[in-house]
PDB file of C-alpha atoms in Angstrom:
ATOM      1  CA  MET A   1      -0.935  17.579  24.991  1.00  0.00           C
ATOM      2  CA  ASP A   2       2.152  15.377  25.301  1.00  0.00           C
ATOM      3  CA  VAL A   3       4.247  14.327  22.312  1.00  0.00           C
ATOM      4  CA  ASP A   4       3.091  10.679  22.341  1.00  0.00           C
ATOM      5  CA  THR A   5      -0.591  11.651  22.364  1.00  0.00           C
ATOM      6  CA  GLU A   6      -0.083  14.126  19.539  1.00  0.00           C
ATOM      7  CA  LYS A   7       1.791  11.496  17.523  1.00  0.00           C
ATOM      8  CA  THR A   8      -1.015   9.013  18.060  1.00  0.00           C
ATOM      9  CA  GLN A   9      -3.598  11.539  16.907  1.00  0.00           C
ATOM     10  CA  ALA A  10      -1.465  12.324  13.850  1.00  0.00           C
ATOM     11  CA  ASP A  11      -1.219   8.618  13.000  1.00  0.00           C
ATOM     12  CA  VAL A  12      -4.992   8.172  13.333  1.00  0.00           C
ATOM     13  CA  ALA A  13      -5.656  11.283  11.239  1.00  0.00           C
ATOM     14  CA  ALA A  14      -3.207  10.084   8.563  1.00  0.00           C
ATOM     15  CA  GLU A  15      -5.027   6.752   8.316  1.00  0.00           C
ATOM     16  CA  GLN A  16      -8.393   8.510   8.082  1.00  0.00           C
ATOM     17  CA  VAL A  17      -7.223  10.869   5.312  1.00  0.00           C
ATOM     18  CA  ARG A  18      -5.537   7.956   3.512  1.00  0.00           C
ATOM     19  CA  THR A  19      -8.850   6.065   3.584  1.00  0.00           C
ATOM     20  CA  LEU A  20     -10.704   9.077   2.146  1.00  0.00           C
ATOM     21  CA  ILE A  21      -8.160   9.439  -0.659  1.00  0.00           C
ATOM     22  CA  LEU A  22      -7.921   5.756  -1.579  1.00  0.00           C
ATOM     23  CA  GLY A  23     -11.700   5.427  -1.344  1.00  0.00           C
ATOM     24  CA  GLY A  24     -12.180   8.245  -3.866  1.00  0.00           C
ATOM     25  CA  THR A  25     -13.739  10.857  -1.554  1.00  0.00           C
ATOM     26  CA  TYR A  26     -10.867  13.185  -2.423  1.00  0.00           C
ATOM     27  CA  ARG A  27      -9.572  13.062  -5.999  1.00  0.00           C
ATOM     28  CA  PRO A  28      -6.125  13.884  -7.445  1.00  0.00           C
ATOM     29  CA  GLY A  29      -5.493  17.630  -7.424  1.00  0.00           C
ATOM     30  CA  GLN A  30      -8.317  18.347  -4.967  1.00  0.00           C
ATOM     31  CA  PRO A  31      -7.411  20.776  -2.132  1.00  0.00           C
ATOM     32  CA  LEU A  32      -7.348  19.392   1.396  1.00  0.00           C
ATOM     33  CA  ARG A  33      -8.708  22.268   3.495  1.00  0.00           C
ATOM     34  CA  GLN A  34      -7.278  21.948   6.965  1.00  0.00           C
ATOM     35  CA  GLU A  35     -10.196  23.681   8.652  1.00  0.00           C
ATOM     36  CA  ALA A  36     -12.755  21.402   6.982  1.00  0.00           C
ATOM     37  CA  LEU A  37     -10.639  18.301   7.592  1.00  0.00           C
ATOM     38  CA  SER A  38     -10.114  19.262  11.220  1.00  0.00           C
ATOM     39  CA  GLU A  39     -13.874  19.443  11.735  1.00  0.00           C
ATOM     40  CA  ARG A  40     -14.598  16.296   9.732  1.00  0.00           C
ATOM     41  CA  LEU A  41     -12.044  14.190  11.597  1.00  0.00           C
ATOM     42  CA  ASN A  42     -12.502  15.913  14.948  1.00  0.00           C
ATOM     43  CA  VAL A  43      -8.776  16.498  15.306  1.00  0.00           C
ATOM     44  CA  SER A  44      -6.834  19.670  16.078  1.00  0.00           C
ATOM     45  CA  ARG A  45      -4.675  21.444  13.509  1.00  0.00           C
ATOM     46  CA  THR A  46      -1.238  20.414  14.806  1.00  0.00           C
ATOM     47  CA  PRO A  47      -1.655  16.612  14.556  1.00  0.00           C
ATOM     48  CA  LEU A  48      -3.498  17.146  11.263  1.00  0.00           C
ATOM     49  CA  ARG A  49      -0.505  19.036   9.847  1.00  0.00           C
ATOM     50  CA  HIS A  50       1.766  16.173  10.951  1.00  0.00           C
ATOM     51  CA  ALA A  51      -0.630  13.702   9.307  1.00  0.00           C
ATOM     52  CA  LEU A  52      -0.591  15.586   6.013  1.00  0.00           C
ATOM     53  CA  GLN A  53       3.193  15.812   6.113  1.00  0.00           C
ATOM     54  CA  SER A  54       3.380  12.055   6.675  1.00  0.00           C
ATOM     55  CA  LEU A  55       1.077  11.455   3.704  1.00  0.00           C
ATOM     56  CA  ALA A  56       3.209  13.821   1.618  1.00  0.00           C
ATOM     57  CA  GLU A  57       6.224  11.607   2.361  1.00  0.00           C
ATOM     58  CA  GLU A  58       4.203   8.633   1.071  1.00  0.00           C
ATOM     59  CA  GLY A  59       3.343  10.513  -2.123  1.00  0.00           C
ATOM     60  CA  LEU A  60      -0.415  10.756  -1.476  1.00  0.00           C
ATOM     61  CA  VAL A  61      -0.427  14.470  -0.666  1.00  0.00           C
ATOM     62  CA  GLU A  62       1.369  17.544  -1.997  1.00  0.00           C
ATOM     63  CA  ILE A  63       2.166  20.395   0.386  1.00  0.00           C
ATOM     64  CA  VAL A  64       1.469  23.699  -1.362  1.00  0.00           C
ATOM     65  CA  GLY A  65       2.948  26.810   0.170  1.00  0.00           C
ATOM     66  CA  PHE A  66       3.151  27.102   3.955  1.00  0.00           C
ATOM     67  CA  LYS A  67      -0.247  25.692   4.991  1.00  0.00           C
ATOM     68  CA  GLY A  68      -2.004  24.388   1.893  1.00  0.00           C
ATOM     69  CA  ALA A  69      -2.216  20.763   0.802  1.00  0.00           C
ATOM     70  CA  ARG A  70      -3.883  18.852  -2.011  1.00  0.00           C
ATOM     71  CA  VAL A  71      -4.216  15.263  -3.141  1.00  0.00           C
ATOM     72  CA  ALA A  72      -1.234  14.361  -5.282  1.00  0.00           C
ATOM     73  CA  ARG A  73      -1.506  13.389  -8.923  1.00  0.00           C
ATOM     74  CA  PRO A  74       0.302  10.102  -9.607  1.00  0.00           C
ATOM     75  CA  ASP A  75       3.473  10.755 -11.570  1.00  0.00           C
ATOM     76  CA  PRO A  76       4.173   7.997 -14.160  1.00  0.00           C
ATOM     77  CA  ASN A  77       7.917   8.258 -13.490  1.00  0.00           C
ATOM     78  CA  MET A  78       7.337   7.885  -9.754  1.00  0.00           C
ATOM     79  CA  VAL A  79       5.097   4.849 -10.304  1.00  0.00           C
ATOM     80  CA  ARG A  80       7.760   3.285 -12.537  1.00  0.00           C
ATOM     81  CA  ASP A  81      10.387   3.823  -9.849  1.00  0.00           C
ATOM     82  CA  LEU A  82       8.116   2.371  -7.152  1.00  0.00           C
ATOM     83  CA  PHE A  83       7.606  -0.849  -9.088  1.00  0.00           C
ATOM     84  CA  ASP A  84      11.260  -1.065 -10.118  1.00  0.00           C
ATOM     85  CA  MET A  85      12.179  -0.936  -6.426  1.00  0.00           C
ATOM     86  CA  ARG A  86       9.463  -3.404  -5.459  1.00  0.00           C
ATOM     87  CA  LEU A  87      10.730  -5.816  -8.123  1.00  0.00           C
ATOM     88  CA  LEU A  88      14.166  -5.691  -6.531  1.00  0.00           C
ATOM     89  CA  LEU A  89      13.257  -5.763  -2.849  1.00  0.00           C
ATOM     90  CA  GLU A  90      10.185  -7.974  -2.573  1.00  0.00           C
ATOM     91  CA  PRO A  91      11.754 -11.038  -4.227  1.00  0.00           C
ATOM     92  CA  LEU A  92      14.724 -10.535  -1.889  1.00  0.00           C
ATOM     93  CA  ALA A  93      12.410 -10.616   1.138  1.00  0.00           C
ATOM     94  CA  LEU A  94      10.530 -13.644  -0.184  1.00  0.00           C
ATOM     95  CA  LYS A  95      13.759 -15.573  -0.833  1.00  0.00           C
ATOM     96  CA  SER A  96      14.783 -14.968   2.764  1.00  0.00           C
ATOM     97  CA  ALA A  97      11.367 -15.985   4.086  1.00  0.00           C
ATOM     98  CA  VAL A  98      10.307 -19.134   2.214  1.00  0.00           C
ATOM     99  CA  ALA A  99      12.395 -21.559   4.261  1.00  0.00           C
ATOM    100  CA  HIS A 100      10.978 -20.086   7.485  1.00  0.00           C
ATOM    101  CA  HIS A 101       7.269 -20.072   6.628  1.00  0.00           C
ATOM    102  CA  THR A 102       5.074 -21.683   9.261  1.00  0.00           C
ATOM    103  CA  LYS A 103       1.529 -22.986   8.904  1.00  0.00           C
ATOM    104  CA  LEU A 104       0.385 -19.837  10.730  1.00  0.00           C
ATOM    105  CA  ASP A 105       2.150 -17.544   8.236  1.00  0.00           C
ATOM    106  CA  LEU A 106       0.504 -19.320   5.320  1.00  0.00           C
ATOM    107  CA  ALA A 107      -2.872 -19.329   7.064  1.00  0.00           C
ATOM    108  CA  LYS A 108      -2.654 -15.555   7.620  1.00  0.00           C
ATOM    109  CA  ALA A 109      -1.870 -15.062   3.932  1.00  0.00           C
ATOM    110  CA  GLU A 110      -4.843 -17.222   2.922  1.00  0.00           C
ATOM    111  CA  MET A 111      -7.166 -15.383   5.321  1.00  0.00           C
ATOM    112  CA  ALA A 112      -6.214 -12.084   3.654  1.00  0.00           C
ATOM    113  CA  LEU A 113      -7.023 -13.572   0.248  1.00  0.00           C
ATOM    114  CA  ASP A 114     -10.376 -14.933   1.430  1.00  0.00           C
ATOM    115  CA  ALA A 115     -11.295 -11.521   2.881  1.00  0.00           C
ATOM    116  CA  ALA A 116     -10.284  -9.773  -0.365  1.00  0.00           C
ATOM    117  CA  ASP A 117     -12.545 -12.121  -2.360  1.00  0.00           C
ATOM    118  CA  ALA A 118     -15.523 -10.772  -0.391  1.00  0.00           C
ATOM    119  CA  ASP A 119     -14.612  -7.060  -0.609  1.00  0.00           C
ATOM    120  CA  SER A 120     -14.627  -4.361  -3.282  1.00  0.00           C
ATOM    121  CA  ASP A 121     -13.590  -1.235  -1.370  1.00  0.00           C
ATOM    122  CA  PRO A 122     -10.285   0.060  -2.856  1.00  0.00           C
ATOM    123  CA  HIS A 123      -8.799   1.052   0.497  1.00  0.00           C
ATOM    124  CA  ARG A 124      -9.723  -2.258   2.132  1.00  0.00           C
ATOM    125  CA  LEU A 125      -8.359  -4.180  -0.861  1.00  0.00           C
ATOM    126  CA  SER A 126      -5.085  -2.256  -0.496  1.00  0.00           C
ATOM    127  CA  GLN A 127      -4.911  -3.181   3.187  1.00  0.00           C
ATOM    128  CA  LEU A 128      -5.629  -6.848   2.500  1.00  0.00           C
ATOM    129  CA  ASN A 129      -3.089  -6.889  -0.315  1.00  0.00           C
ATOM    130  CA  TRP A 130      -0.412  -5.692   2.118  1.00  0.00           C
ATOM    131  CA  GLU A 131      -1.558  -8.183   4.788  1.00  0.00           C
ATOM    132  CA  PHE A 132      -1.076 -10.989   2.260  1.00  0.00           C
ATOM    133  CA  HIS A 133       2.393  -9.879   1.192  1.00  0.00           C
ATOM    134  CA  HIS A 134       3.431  -9.068   4.756  1.00  0.00           C
ATOM    135  CA  ALA A 135       2.490 -12.582   5.902  1.00  0.00           C
ATOM    136  CA  LEU A 136       4.793 -14.059   3.260  1.00  0.00           C
ATOM    137  CA  TYR A 137       7.721 -11.662   3.836  1.00  0.00           C
ATOM    138  CA  ARG A 138       7.658 -11.319   7.652  1.00  0.00           C
ATOM    139  CA  PRO A 139       9.462 -14.620   8.374  1.00  0.00           C
ATOM    140  CA  ALA A 140      12.555 -13.203   6.661  1.00  0.00           C
ATOM    141  CA  ASP A 141      13.098 -11.297   9.931  1.00  0.00           C
ATOM    142  CA  ARG A 142      14.608  -8.297   8.123  1.00  0.00           C
ATOM    143  CA  PRO A 143      12.867  -5.301   9.707  1.00  0.00           C
ATOM    144  CA  THR A 144      14.661  -2.566   7.756  1.00  0.00           C
ATOM    145  CA  LEU A 145      13.844  -4.287   4.480  1.00  0.00           C
ATOM    146  CA  MET A 146      10.228  -4.761   5.588  1.00  0.00           C
ATOM    147  CA  ARG A 147       9.803  -1.093   6.524  1.00  0.00           C
ATOM    148  CA  THR A 148      11.068  -0.034   3.101  1.00  0.00           C
ATOM    149  CA  ILE A 149       8.801  -2.507   1.300  1.00  0.00           C
ATOM    150  CA  GLU A 150       5.804  -1.333   3.318  1.00  0.00           C
ATOM    151  CA  GLN A 151       6.481   2.290   2.349  1.00  0.00           C
ATOM    152  CA  LEU A 152       6.716   1.293  -1.318  1.00  0.00           C
ATOM    153  CA  ASN A 153       3.458  -0.658  -1.056  1.00  0.00           C
ATOM    154  CA  ARG A 154       1.657   2.287   0.526  1.00  0.00           C
ATOM    155  CA  ALA A 155       2.807   4.610  -2.237  1.00  0.00           C
ATOM    156  CA  SER A 156       1.991   2.228  -5.089  1.00  0.00           C
ATOM    157  CA  ALA A 157      -1.439   1.496  -3.533  1.00  0.00           C
ATOM    158  CA  PHE A 158      -2.321   5.139  -4.233  1.00  0.00           C
ATOM    159  CA  ALA A 159      -1.558   4.751  -7.935  1.00  0.00           C
ATOM    160  CA  GLU A 160      -3.497   1.469  -8.059  1.00  0.00           C
ATOM    161  CA  ALA A 161      -6.507   3.028  -6.339  1.00  0.00           C
ATOM    162  CA  ILE A 162      -6.520   6.127  -8.560  1.00  0.00           C
ATOM    163  CA  ALA A 163      -6.140   3.962 -11.679  1.00  0.00           C
ATOM    164  CA  LYS A 164      -8.884   1.686 -10.263  1.00  0.00           C
ATOM    165  CA  SER A 165      -6.677  -1.234 -11.273  1.00  0.00           C
ATOM    166  CA  ILE A 166      -6.841  -2.728  -7.782  1.00  0.00           C
ATOM    167  CA  VAL A 167     -10.602  -3.192  -8.293  1.00  0.00           C
ATOM    168  CA  ILE A 168     -10.618  -3.867 -12.049  1.00  0.00           C
ATOM    169  CA  ARG A 169      -7.955  -6.600 -11.823  1.00  0.00           C
ATOM    170  CA  SER A 170      -9.103  -8.058  -8.491  1.00  0.00           C
ATOM    171  CA  GLU A 171      -9.890 -11.494  -9.947  1.00  0.00           C
ATOM    172  CA  LYS A 172      -6.582 -11.672 -11.823  1.00  0.00           C
ATOM    173  CA  SER A 173      -4.727 -10.513  -8.737  1.00  0.00           C
ATOM    174  CA  ALA A 174      -6.485 -13.135  -6.602  1.00  0.00           C
ATOM    175  CA  ALA A 175      -5.434 -15.906  -8.996  1.00  0.00           C
ATOM    176  CA  GLU A 176      -1.830 -14.632  -9.050  1.00  0.00           C
ATOM    177  CA  HIS A 177      -1.785 -14.439  -5.254  1.00  0.00           C
ATOM    178  CA  ARG A 178      -3.070 -17.994  -4.867  1.00  0.00           C
ATOM    179  CA  GLU A 179      -0.436 -19.341  -7.266  1.00  0.00           C
ATOM    180  CA  LEU A 180       2.211 -17.530  -5.229  1.00  0.00           C
ATOM    181  CA  LEU A 181       0.799 -18.906  -1.975  1.00  0.00           C
ATOM    182  CA  GLU A 182       0.781 -22.452  -3.377  1.00  0.00           C
ATOM    183  CA  ALA A 183       4.446 -22.185  -4.375  1.00  0.00           C
ATOM    184  CA  CYS A 184       5.278 -20.996  -0.853  1.00  0.00           C
ATOM    185  CA  ARG A 185       3.230 -23.808   0.658  1.00  0.00           C
ATOM    186  CA  ASN A 186       5.281 -26.279  -1.409  1.00  0.00           C
ATOM    187  CA  GLY A 187       8.551 -24.678  -0.311  1.00  0.00           C
ATOM    188  CA  ASP A 188       9.314 -23.866  -3.968  1.00  0.00           C
ATOM    189  CA  MET A 189      11.460 -20.756  -3.587  1.00  0.00           C
ATOM    190  CA  ASP A 190      12.279 -20.347  -7.284  1.00  0.00           C
ATOM    191  CA  GLY A 191       8.644 -20.836  -8.272  1.00  0.00           C
ATOM    192  CA  ALA A 192       7.456 -18.414  -5.598  1.00  0.00           C
ATOM    193  CA  VAL A 193       9.905 -15.720  -6.698  1.00  0.00           C
ATOM    194  CA  LEU A 194       8.864 -16.221 -10.333  1.00  0.00           C
ATOM    195  CA  ARG A 195       5.157 -15.921  -9.425  1.00  0.00           C
ATOM    196  CA  LEU A 196       5.817 -12.796  -7.351  1.00  0.00           C
ATOM    197  CA  THR A 197       7.852 -11.157 -10.107  1.00  0.00           C
ATOM    198  CA  GLU A 198       5.152 -11.867 -12.698  1.00  0.00           C
ATOM    199  CA  HIS A 199       2.472 -10.554 -10.331  1.00  0.00           C
ATOM    200  CA  LEU A 200       4.268  -7.241  -9.781  1.00  0.00           C
ATOM    201  CA  GLN A 201       4.998  -6.836 -13.492  1.00  0.00           C
ATOM    202  CA  LEU A 202       1.337  -7.442 -14.374  1.00  0.00           C
ATOM    203  CA  ALA A 203       0.138  -5.023 -11.674  1.00  0.00           C
ATOM    204  CA  TYR A 204       2.401  -2.312 -13.079  1.00  0.00           C
ATOM    205  CA  HIS A 205       1.282  -3.102 -16.646  1.00  0.00           C
ATOM    206  CA  ASP A 206      -2.374  -2.623 -15.681  1.00  0.00           C
ATOM    207  CA  ILE A 207      -1.638   0.724 -14.026  1.00  0.00           C
ATOM    208  CA  GLN A 208       0.145   1.875 -17.176  1.00  0.00           C
ATOM    209  CA  ASN A 209      -2.883   0.932 -19.277  1.00  0.00           C
ATOM    210  CA  SER A 210      -5.323   2.778 -17.020  1.00  0.00           C
ATOM    211  CA  GLU A 211      -6.228   6.454 -17.233  1.00  0.00           C
ATOM    212  CA  TYR A 212      -5.382   8.277 -14.027  1.00  0.00           C
TER     213      TYR A 212
END
């Protein structure tokens, strides 16, 4: 197996395990048996190990000993740090992007919101949430900043899924998202940044008030 093929298999396996975790199939603290996972996902051990290591870097998985792994338990201090960083970096990306939004960017953001209105799966809601934010930040054309924000979103999505806040607050989140989109559509940078900041603060508040 060449390196590129193995990397592709690891990426696919990571997405599959991420879906199982965010969807609640595997719960915090539950062991991730490599043999069982290998059979379930029909993937060999080496790309699976790479997948689990990748998920460990995101904070979804804890590597225990040399071969063992388990679903991570969200750490309140880690969640606080994630949202503190998001509150710094995401407004920065939005400020850089607002003046460059096109009708297509705004349409992509609205499509993600419409799809989220018709869904209730935690993992799918997490994906659509990122698609919405990505559509609004992408025109900033700051790839390093975007990669960092995406990593933070992936990690905080785990806490939101475990706390069930992404499902419980879906209607509130939808309203906040649409207010943010409207500010962007009007070219109101200050209003958009204010709406985004409030949205992130409220999302963090709801995680804090959930039992996870």
